XYZ file of C-alpha atoms in Angstrom:
559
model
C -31.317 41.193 -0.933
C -30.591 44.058 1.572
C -27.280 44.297 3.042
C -28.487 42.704 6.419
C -29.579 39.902 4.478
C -26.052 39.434 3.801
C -25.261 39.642 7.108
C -27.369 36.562 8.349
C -25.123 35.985 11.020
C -22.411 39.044 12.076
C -25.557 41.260 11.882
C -26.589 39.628 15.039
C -23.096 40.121 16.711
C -22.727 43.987 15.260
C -26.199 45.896 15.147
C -27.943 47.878 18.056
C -27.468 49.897 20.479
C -26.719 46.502 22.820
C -23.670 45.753 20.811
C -21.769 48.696 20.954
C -19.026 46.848 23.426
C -18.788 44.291 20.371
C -18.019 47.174 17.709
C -15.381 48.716 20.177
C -13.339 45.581 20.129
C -13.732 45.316 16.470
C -12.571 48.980 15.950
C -9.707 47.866 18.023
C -8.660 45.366 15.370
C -9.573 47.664 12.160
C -12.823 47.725 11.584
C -14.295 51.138 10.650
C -18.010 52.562 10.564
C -18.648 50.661 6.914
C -17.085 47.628 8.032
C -20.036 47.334 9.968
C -22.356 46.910 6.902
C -20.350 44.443 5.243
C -20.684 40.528 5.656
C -18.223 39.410 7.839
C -15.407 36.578 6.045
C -13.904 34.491 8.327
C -10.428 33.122 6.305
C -8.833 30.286 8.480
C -5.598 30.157 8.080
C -3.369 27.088 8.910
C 0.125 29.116 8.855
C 2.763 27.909 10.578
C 6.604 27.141 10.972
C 6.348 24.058 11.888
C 6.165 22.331 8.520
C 6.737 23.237 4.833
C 3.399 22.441 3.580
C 1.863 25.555 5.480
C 4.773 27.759 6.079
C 3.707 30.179 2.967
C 0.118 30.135 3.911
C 0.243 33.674 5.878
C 1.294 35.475 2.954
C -1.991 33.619 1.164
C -4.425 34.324 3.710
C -3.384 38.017 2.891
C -4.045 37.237 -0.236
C -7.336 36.388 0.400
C -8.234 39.368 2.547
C -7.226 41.692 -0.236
C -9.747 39.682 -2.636
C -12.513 39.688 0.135
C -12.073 43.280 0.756
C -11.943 44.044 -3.013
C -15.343 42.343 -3.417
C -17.403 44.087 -0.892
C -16.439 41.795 1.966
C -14.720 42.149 5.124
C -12.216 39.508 5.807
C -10.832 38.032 9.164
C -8.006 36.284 9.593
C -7.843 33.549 12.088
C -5.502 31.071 12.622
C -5.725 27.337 13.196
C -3.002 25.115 14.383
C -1.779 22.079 12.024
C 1.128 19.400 13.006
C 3.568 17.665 10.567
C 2.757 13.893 9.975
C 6.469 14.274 7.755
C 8.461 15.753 10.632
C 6.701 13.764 13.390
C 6.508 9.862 11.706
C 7.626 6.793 13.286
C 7.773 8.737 16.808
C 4.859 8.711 19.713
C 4.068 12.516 18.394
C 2.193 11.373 15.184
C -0.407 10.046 17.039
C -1.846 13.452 17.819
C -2.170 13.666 13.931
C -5.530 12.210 13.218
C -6.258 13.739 16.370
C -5.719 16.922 14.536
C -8.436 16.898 12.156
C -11.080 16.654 14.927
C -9.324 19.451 16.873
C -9.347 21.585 13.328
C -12.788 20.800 13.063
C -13.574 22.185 16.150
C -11.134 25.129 15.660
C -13.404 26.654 12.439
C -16.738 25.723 14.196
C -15.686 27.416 17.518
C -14.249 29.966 16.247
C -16.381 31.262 13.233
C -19.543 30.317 15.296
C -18.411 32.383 18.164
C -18.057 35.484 16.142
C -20.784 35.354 13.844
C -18.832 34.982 10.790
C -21.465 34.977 7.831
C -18.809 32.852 5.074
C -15.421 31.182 5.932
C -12.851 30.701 3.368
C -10.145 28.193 4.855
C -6.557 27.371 3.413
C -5.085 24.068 4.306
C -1.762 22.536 3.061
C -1.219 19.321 4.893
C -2.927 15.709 5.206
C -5.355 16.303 8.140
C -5.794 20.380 8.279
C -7.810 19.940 5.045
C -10.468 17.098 5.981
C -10.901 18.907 8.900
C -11.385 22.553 7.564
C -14.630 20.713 5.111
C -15.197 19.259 8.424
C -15.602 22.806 10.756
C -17.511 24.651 7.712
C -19.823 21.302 6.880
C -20.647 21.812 10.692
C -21.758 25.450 10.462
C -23.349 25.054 7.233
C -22.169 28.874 5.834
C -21.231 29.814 2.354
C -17.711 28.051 2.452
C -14.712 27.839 0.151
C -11.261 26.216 0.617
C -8.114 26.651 -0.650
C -5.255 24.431 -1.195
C -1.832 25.886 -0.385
C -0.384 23.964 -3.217
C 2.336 21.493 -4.071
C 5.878 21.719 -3.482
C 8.945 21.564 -5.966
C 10.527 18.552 -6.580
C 14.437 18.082 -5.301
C 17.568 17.374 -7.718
C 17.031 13.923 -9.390
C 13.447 13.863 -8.868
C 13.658 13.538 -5.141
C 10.835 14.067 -2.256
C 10.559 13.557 0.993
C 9.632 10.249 0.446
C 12.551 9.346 -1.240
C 14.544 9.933 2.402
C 12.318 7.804 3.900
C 13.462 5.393 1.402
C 16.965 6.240 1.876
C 17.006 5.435 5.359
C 16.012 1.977 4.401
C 18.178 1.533 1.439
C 21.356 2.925 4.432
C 20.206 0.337 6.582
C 20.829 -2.559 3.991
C 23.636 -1.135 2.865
C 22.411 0.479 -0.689
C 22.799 3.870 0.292
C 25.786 5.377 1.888
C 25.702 8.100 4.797
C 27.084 10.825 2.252
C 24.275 9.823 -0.241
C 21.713 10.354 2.427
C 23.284 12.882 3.833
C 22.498 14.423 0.281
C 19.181 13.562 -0.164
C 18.043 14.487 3.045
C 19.736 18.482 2.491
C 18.201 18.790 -1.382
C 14.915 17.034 -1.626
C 12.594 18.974 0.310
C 13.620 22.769 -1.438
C 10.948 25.193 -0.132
C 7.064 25.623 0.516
C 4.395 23.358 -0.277
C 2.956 20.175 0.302
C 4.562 16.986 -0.371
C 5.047 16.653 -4.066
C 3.604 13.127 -4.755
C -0.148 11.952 -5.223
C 0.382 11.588 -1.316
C -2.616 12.558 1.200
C -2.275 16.369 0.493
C -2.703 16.309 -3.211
C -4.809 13.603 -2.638
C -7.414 15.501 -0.727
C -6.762 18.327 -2.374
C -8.051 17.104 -5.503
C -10.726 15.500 -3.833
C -12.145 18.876 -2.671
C -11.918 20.017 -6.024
C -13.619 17.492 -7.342
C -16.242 17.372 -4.376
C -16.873 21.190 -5.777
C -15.996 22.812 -2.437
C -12.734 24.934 -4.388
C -12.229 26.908 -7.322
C -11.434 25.015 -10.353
C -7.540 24.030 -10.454
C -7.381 25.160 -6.882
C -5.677 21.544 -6.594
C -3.303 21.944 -9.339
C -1.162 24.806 -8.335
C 2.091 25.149 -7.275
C 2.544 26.968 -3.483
C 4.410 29.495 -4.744
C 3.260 30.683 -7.857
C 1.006 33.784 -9.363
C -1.857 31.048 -10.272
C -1.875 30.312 -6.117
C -2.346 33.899 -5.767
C -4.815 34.549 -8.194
C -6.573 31.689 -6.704
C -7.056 33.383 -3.103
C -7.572 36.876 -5.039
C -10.571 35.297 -6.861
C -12.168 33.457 -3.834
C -12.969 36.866 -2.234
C -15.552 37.579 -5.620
C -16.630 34.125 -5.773
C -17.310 33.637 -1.669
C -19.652 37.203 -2.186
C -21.599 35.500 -5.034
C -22.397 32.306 -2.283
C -23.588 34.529 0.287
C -25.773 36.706 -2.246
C -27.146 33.007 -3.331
C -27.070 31.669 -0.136
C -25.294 28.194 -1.628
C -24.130 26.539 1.543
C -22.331 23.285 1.957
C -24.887 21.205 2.180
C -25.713 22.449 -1.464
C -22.617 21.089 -2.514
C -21.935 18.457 -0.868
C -24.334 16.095 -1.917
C -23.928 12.212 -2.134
C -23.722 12.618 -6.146
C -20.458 15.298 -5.087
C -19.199 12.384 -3.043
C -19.375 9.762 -5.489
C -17.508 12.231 -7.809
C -14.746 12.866 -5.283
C -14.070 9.059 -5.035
C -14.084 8.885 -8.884
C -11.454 11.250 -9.538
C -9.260 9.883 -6.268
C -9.322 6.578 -7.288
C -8.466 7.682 -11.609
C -5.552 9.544 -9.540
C -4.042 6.849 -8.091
C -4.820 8.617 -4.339
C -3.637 7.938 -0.639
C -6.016 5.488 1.411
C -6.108 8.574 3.749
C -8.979 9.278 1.456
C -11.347 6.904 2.775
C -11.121 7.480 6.017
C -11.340 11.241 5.363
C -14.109 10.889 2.744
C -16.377 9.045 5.484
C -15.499 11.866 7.843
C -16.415 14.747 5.947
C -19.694 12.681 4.969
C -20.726 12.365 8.008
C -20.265 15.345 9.106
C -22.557 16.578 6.156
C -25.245 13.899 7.068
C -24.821 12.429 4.075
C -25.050 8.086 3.938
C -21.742 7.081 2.656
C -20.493 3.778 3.609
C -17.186 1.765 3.685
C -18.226 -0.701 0.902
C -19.515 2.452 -1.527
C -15.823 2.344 -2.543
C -15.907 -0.847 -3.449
C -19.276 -0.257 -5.591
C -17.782 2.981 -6.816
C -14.036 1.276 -7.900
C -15.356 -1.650 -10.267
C -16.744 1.123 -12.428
C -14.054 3.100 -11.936
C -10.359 2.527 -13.449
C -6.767 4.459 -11.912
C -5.431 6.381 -14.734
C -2.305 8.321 -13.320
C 0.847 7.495 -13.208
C 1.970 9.707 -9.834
C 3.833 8.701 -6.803
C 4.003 6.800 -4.645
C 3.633 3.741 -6.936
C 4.316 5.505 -10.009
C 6.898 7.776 -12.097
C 5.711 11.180 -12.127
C 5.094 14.051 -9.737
C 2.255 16.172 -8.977
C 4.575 19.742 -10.281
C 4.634 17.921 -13.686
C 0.789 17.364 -13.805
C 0.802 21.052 -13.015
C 2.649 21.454 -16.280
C -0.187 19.638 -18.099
C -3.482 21.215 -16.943
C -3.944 19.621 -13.651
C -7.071 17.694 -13.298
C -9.411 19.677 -15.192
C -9.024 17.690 -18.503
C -9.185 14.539 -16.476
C -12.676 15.751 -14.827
C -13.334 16.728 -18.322
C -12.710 12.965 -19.880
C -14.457 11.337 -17.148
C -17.615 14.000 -17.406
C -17.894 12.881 -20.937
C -17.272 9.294 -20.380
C -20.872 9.514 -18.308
C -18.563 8.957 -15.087
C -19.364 11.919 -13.155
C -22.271 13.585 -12.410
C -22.253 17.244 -14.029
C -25.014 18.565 -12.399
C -23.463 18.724 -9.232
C -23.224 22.422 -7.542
C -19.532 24.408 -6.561
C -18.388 27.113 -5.411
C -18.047 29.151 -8.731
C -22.145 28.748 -8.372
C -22.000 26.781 -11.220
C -21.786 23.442 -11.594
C -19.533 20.512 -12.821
C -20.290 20.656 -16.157
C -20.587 24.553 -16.535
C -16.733 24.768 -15.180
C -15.965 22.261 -17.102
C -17.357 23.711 -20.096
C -14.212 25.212 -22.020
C -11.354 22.929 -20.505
C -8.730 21.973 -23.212
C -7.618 18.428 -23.342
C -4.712 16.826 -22.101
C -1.373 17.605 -24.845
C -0.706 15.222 -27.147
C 1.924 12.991 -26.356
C 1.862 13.194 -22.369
C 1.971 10.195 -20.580
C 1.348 10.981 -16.801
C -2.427 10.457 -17.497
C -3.372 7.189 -19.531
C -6.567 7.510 -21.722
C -9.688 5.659 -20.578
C -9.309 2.669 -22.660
C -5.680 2.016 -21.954
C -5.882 1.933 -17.667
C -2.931 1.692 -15.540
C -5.675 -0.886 -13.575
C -9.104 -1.423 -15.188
C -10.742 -1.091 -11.698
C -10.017 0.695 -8.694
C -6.198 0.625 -6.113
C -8.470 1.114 -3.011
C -9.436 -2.027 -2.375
C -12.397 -2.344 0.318
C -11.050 -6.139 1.725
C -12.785 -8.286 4.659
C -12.680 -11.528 6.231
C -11.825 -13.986 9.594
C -9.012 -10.915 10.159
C -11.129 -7.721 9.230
C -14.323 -8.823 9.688
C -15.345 -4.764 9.999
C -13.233 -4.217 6.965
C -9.971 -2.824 5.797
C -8.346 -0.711 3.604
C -5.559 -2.068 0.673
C -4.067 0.258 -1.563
C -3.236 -2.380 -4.610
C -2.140 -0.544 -7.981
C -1.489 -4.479 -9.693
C 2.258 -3.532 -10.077
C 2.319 -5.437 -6.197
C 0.591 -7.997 -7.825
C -3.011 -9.040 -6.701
C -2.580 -11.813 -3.967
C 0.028 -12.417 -0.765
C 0.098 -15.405 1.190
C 2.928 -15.466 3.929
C 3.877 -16.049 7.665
C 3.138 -13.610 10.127
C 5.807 -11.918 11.853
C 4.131 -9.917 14.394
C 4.785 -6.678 16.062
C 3.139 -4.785 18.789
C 3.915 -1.111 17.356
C 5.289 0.406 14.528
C 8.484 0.874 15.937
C 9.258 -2.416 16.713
C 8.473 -3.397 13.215
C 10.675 -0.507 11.993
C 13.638 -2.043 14.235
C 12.854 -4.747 12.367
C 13.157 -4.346 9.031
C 16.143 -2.194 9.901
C 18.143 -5.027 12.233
C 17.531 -7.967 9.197
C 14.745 -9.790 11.416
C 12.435 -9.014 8.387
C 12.884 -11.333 5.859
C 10.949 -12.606 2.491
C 7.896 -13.959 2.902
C 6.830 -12.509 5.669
C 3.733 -10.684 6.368
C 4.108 -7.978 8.827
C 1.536 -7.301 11.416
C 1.052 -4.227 13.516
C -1.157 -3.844 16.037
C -2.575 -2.000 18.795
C -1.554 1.054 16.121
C -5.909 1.931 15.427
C -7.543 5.090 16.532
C -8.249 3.977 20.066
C -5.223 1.772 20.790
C -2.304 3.928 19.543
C -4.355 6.159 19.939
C -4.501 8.051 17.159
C -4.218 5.591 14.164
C -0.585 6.788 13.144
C 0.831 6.184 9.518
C 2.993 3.342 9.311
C 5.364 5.405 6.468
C 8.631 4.707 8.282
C 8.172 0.748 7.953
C 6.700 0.905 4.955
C 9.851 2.938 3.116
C 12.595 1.310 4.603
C 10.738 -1.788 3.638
C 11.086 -0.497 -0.322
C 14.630 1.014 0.453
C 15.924 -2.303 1.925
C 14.698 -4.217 -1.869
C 11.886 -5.627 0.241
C 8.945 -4.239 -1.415
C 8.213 -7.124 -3.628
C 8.693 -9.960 -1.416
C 6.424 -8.921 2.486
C 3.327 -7.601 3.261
C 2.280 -5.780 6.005
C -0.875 -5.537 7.920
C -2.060 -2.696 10.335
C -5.193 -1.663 12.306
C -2.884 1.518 12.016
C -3.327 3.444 8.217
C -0.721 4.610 5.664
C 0.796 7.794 4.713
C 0.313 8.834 0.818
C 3.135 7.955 0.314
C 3.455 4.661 1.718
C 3.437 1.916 -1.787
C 3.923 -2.147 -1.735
C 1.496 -4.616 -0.624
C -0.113 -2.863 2.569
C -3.528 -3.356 4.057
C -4.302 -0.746 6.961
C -7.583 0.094 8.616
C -8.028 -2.993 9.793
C -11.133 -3.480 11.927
C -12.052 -4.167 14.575
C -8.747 -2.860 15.616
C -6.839 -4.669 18.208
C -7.886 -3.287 21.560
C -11.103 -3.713 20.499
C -10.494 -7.429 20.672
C -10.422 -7.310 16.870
C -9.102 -10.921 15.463
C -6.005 -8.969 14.863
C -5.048 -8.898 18.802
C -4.257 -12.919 18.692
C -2.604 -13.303 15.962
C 0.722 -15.272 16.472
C 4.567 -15.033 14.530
C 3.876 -17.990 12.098
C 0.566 -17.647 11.567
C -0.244 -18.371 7.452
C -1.931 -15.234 6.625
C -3.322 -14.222 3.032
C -4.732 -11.235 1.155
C -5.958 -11.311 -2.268
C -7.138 -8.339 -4.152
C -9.312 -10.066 -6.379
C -11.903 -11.899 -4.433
C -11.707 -8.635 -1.381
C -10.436 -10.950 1.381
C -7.847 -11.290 4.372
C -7.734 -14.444 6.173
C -6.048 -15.553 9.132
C -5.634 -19.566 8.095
C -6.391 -21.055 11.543
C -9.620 -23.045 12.328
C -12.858 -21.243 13.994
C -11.848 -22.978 17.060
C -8.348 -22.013 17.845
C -9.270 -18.802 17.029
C -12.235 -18.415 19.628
C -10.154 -20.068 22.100
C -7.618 -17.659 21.317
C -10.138 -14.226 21.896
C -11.726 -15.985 24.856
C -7.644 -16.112 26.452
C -6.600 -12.514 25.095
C -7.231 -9.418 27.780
C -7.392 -6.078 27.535
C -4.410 -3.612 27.532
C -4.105 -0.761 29.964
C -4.983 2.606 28.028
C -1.859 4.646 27.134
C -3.136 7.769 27.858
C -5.539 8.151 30.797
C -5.258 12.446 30.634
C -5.556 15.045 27.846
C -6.399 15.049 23.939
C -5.534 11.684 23.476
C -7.262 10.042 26.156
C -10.409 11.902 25.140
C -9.907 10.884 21.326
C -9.186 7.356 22.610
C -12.992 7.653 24.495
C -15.343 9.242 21.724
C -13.853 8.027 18.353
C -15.138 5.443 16.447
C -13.676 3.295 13.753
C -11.704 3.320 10.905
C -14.545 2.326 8.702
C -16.434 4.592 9.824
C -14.276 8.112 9.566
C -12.594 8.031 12.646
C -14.772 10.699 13.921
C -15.714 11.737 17.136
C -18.849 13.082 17.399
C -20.981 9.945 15.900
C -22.776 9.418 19.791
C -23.100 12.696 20.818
């Protein structure tokens, strides 16, 4: 290959006479006369103060410039904006954080297809920067690599930041007193990194990793840490050897690499995020995946790890262990994954795979194949008379399998919050909130703040809730989100009434609204329209192009 072949696409932005305005402004920025020869890297960085999950990232996209630069390249750091679904839960602001992924997206295509960037290497830390980083580079179709900012440390006694959402709930009914929250809430989030729990961010982390799209034990890092940096070092080397081969994307991310990444989420124990996110990035790829693939996928499939939410350990301790190498490794030779899928190394599965050491004896965050925390998948694909276009349940067994209770309805999430917080929530209950989906909020937010004061208030056992609206990571209990057709669609979900028998069971993949056909036709045919909440800006746009929950969430399926 010549050196413009390496340059498929800056060469068109830097060479000629015509382009010597282009070059000035480059000069202007760094570049000198060899930079010019060189393939052009963009590395997307999602740095910011706004949250701890990216706050360290700057000092790894420099990380990554120094390995670009090292291996021929010539790196560009860019940034990309990323929100806080943590800092920003329960309030009207995390409704822009769906909305996020499309706009992040849109960030990496506009801006490394402006300026003829031949590679990107993107760094994501939080829930929705990371879908939509695979998102922008799936788009553009360029050698591509991302890396995951890593996992945070763990507070004193084990403590997260989901254990102050709990707290707040456990204050409310009296379990927790203000100088015990007042604890929790100064210790348990201690520095950089994403939230420490098999939550969205390691969730989709690990997915990548599986999906081949990072370097092996990119997921299983912590932020701060020399194996983080060594991680952005090396991607500089290994992004070179993509462009030389010309592996792209769509070389990696195949429908085989999907059906991996849902393997090794659902072993994991992962957030429900993942579906939605997983459908996304699919279909951004062109690739057929489909809401009830994950139910396919999960009977052959068991959950293995013991992690947070629902579980004991954190994902710093299966740092300690190896990460999930050794569990890619079990499940490889089990005949559960597909080894002959491409990655970024430019080798493939079961080349990386190749020389990974077990699991040590005596650990028990992962449990071996034939000894399954649950012998089939958590994410349970569920539809009937209330979901008719499907929904999402995250059931781990320790819920139990089935929930039949009264409805106790709720027309946002903070009402129901109010709810659970005032005593109107009681046992037996199952809680519905609507109007919460991607075009009613809009913006599908995360019920979290319901959800963990329902488990700090000694509820978790005894309600259920159900949402057109999705769950954070680390949202655990009997929950069914997704629900669709969502509620200002006219879904079934928009007439149900407080006292309403509603049940969900696990085992046979159903929700059902127990009233007759007729009352509930008569019920649709009465029900009218709400207003849209946002008639201006981002959101009203979202609330206009996006599509449903089973289907991604994405909005650029019509255009």
């Amino acid at each position: 290959m010549t050196n413009k072949n390496l340059r498929k696409y800056s060469s068109i932005v830097v060479d000629g006479v015509s382009q010597a305005p282009s070059r000035a402004m480059l000069r202007a920025v760094g570049f000198e006369d060899d930079d010019f020869e060189k393939p052009q890297i963009g590395i997307a960085s999602t740095w910011s103060m706004v949250t701890p999950c990216n706050m360290h990232i700057n000092k790894l996209a420099e990380d990554v410039n120094k390995g670009t630069d090292a291996a021929g390249g010539k790196g560009i750091i860019y940034g990309c904006i990323t929100i806080s679904d943590g800092i920003s839960m329960g309030t009207e602001g995390m409704k822009y954080s769906l909305v996020s992924r499309e706009v992040i997206a849109d960030e990496i295509e506009t801006v490394s297809g402006c300026m003829g960037h031949d590679a990107i290497i993107a760094i994501g830390g939080c829930d929705k920067n990371m879908p939509g980083l695979l998102m922008g580079m799936a788009r553009l179709n360029r050698p591509s690599i991302f890396i995951y900012g890593g996992t945070i440390q763990p507070g004193p006694n084990h403590t997260n930041v989901i254990s102050v959402f709990e707290a707040v709930g456990g204050h409310a009914a009296g379990k927790v007193s203000d100088i015990e929250l007042k604890q929790i809430e100064d210790t348990a989030i201690p520095g950089p990194g994403s939230c420490g729990g098999m939550y969205t961010a390691n969730t989709m982390a690990s997915a990548i990793e599986a999906l081949g799209m990072s370097l092996p034990n990119s997921s299983a890092q912590d932020a701060i840490s020399q194996e983080k940096t060594d991680d952005c070092l090396q991607a500089g080397e290994a992004i070179m050897h993509l462009i030389e081969h010309d592996i792209k994307p769509s070389d990696i991310m195949t429908r085989a690499a999907f059906d991996n990444a849902i393997k090794v989420v659902i072993a994991l124990g992962g957030s429900t995020n993942a579906v939605l996110h997983l459908l996304a990035m699919a279909h951004t790829m062109k690739v057929k995946l489909e809401l009830d693939d994950f139910t396919t996928i999960g009977k052959q499939t068991p959950m293995l790890a013991d992690l947070k939410p629902s579980g004991k350990y954190l994902m710093s301790e299966l740092i300690k262990i190896g990460g999930i190498q050794p569990l890619m490794k079990t499940m490889l030779e089990a005949g559960m994954l597909d080894g002959s899928c491409m990655t970024v190394t430019g080798g493939t599965i079961a080349e990386n795979l190749a020389d990974v050491a077990p699991y040590p004896a005596g650990q028990d965050i992962i449990r071996p194949l034939d000894n399954p925390i649950k012998k089939d998948s958590h994410l349970v694909i569920l539809r009937g008379n209330l979901a008719p276009g499907g929904a999402v349940a995250k059931i781990t067994g320790k819920e139990g399998l089935s929930f039949s209770g009264s409805a106790r309805v709720f027309e946002s999430e903070e009402e129901c919050l109010q709810g659970v917080l005032d005593g109107t929530v009681v046992k037996g209950d199952v809680l519905v909130i609507r109007y919460e989906g991607p075009r009613g909020a809009p913006g599908m937010r995360e019920m979290l703040s319901p959800t963990a004061a329902i488990m700090g208030a000694g509820l978790g056992n005894d309600v259920a809730l159900i949402t057109d609206g999705r769950f954070s990571g680390g949202s655990h209990g009997f929950v069914v989100g997704h629900v669709t057709p969502e509620a200002i669609e006219g879904g079934p979900i928009a007439i149900v009434r407080t006292g309403d028998r509603i049940s969900i069971d696990a085992e046979t993949n159903e929700v059902k609204l127990e009233v007759n056909d007729e009352e509930i036709a008569a019920r649709l045919a009465q029900w009218e329209k709400p207003a849209p909440r946002y008639t201006r800006g981002v959101l009203a746009k979202y609330a206009a192009m996006v599509t449903s929950a089973s289907e991604g969430a994405v909005t650029d399926k019509h255009c």
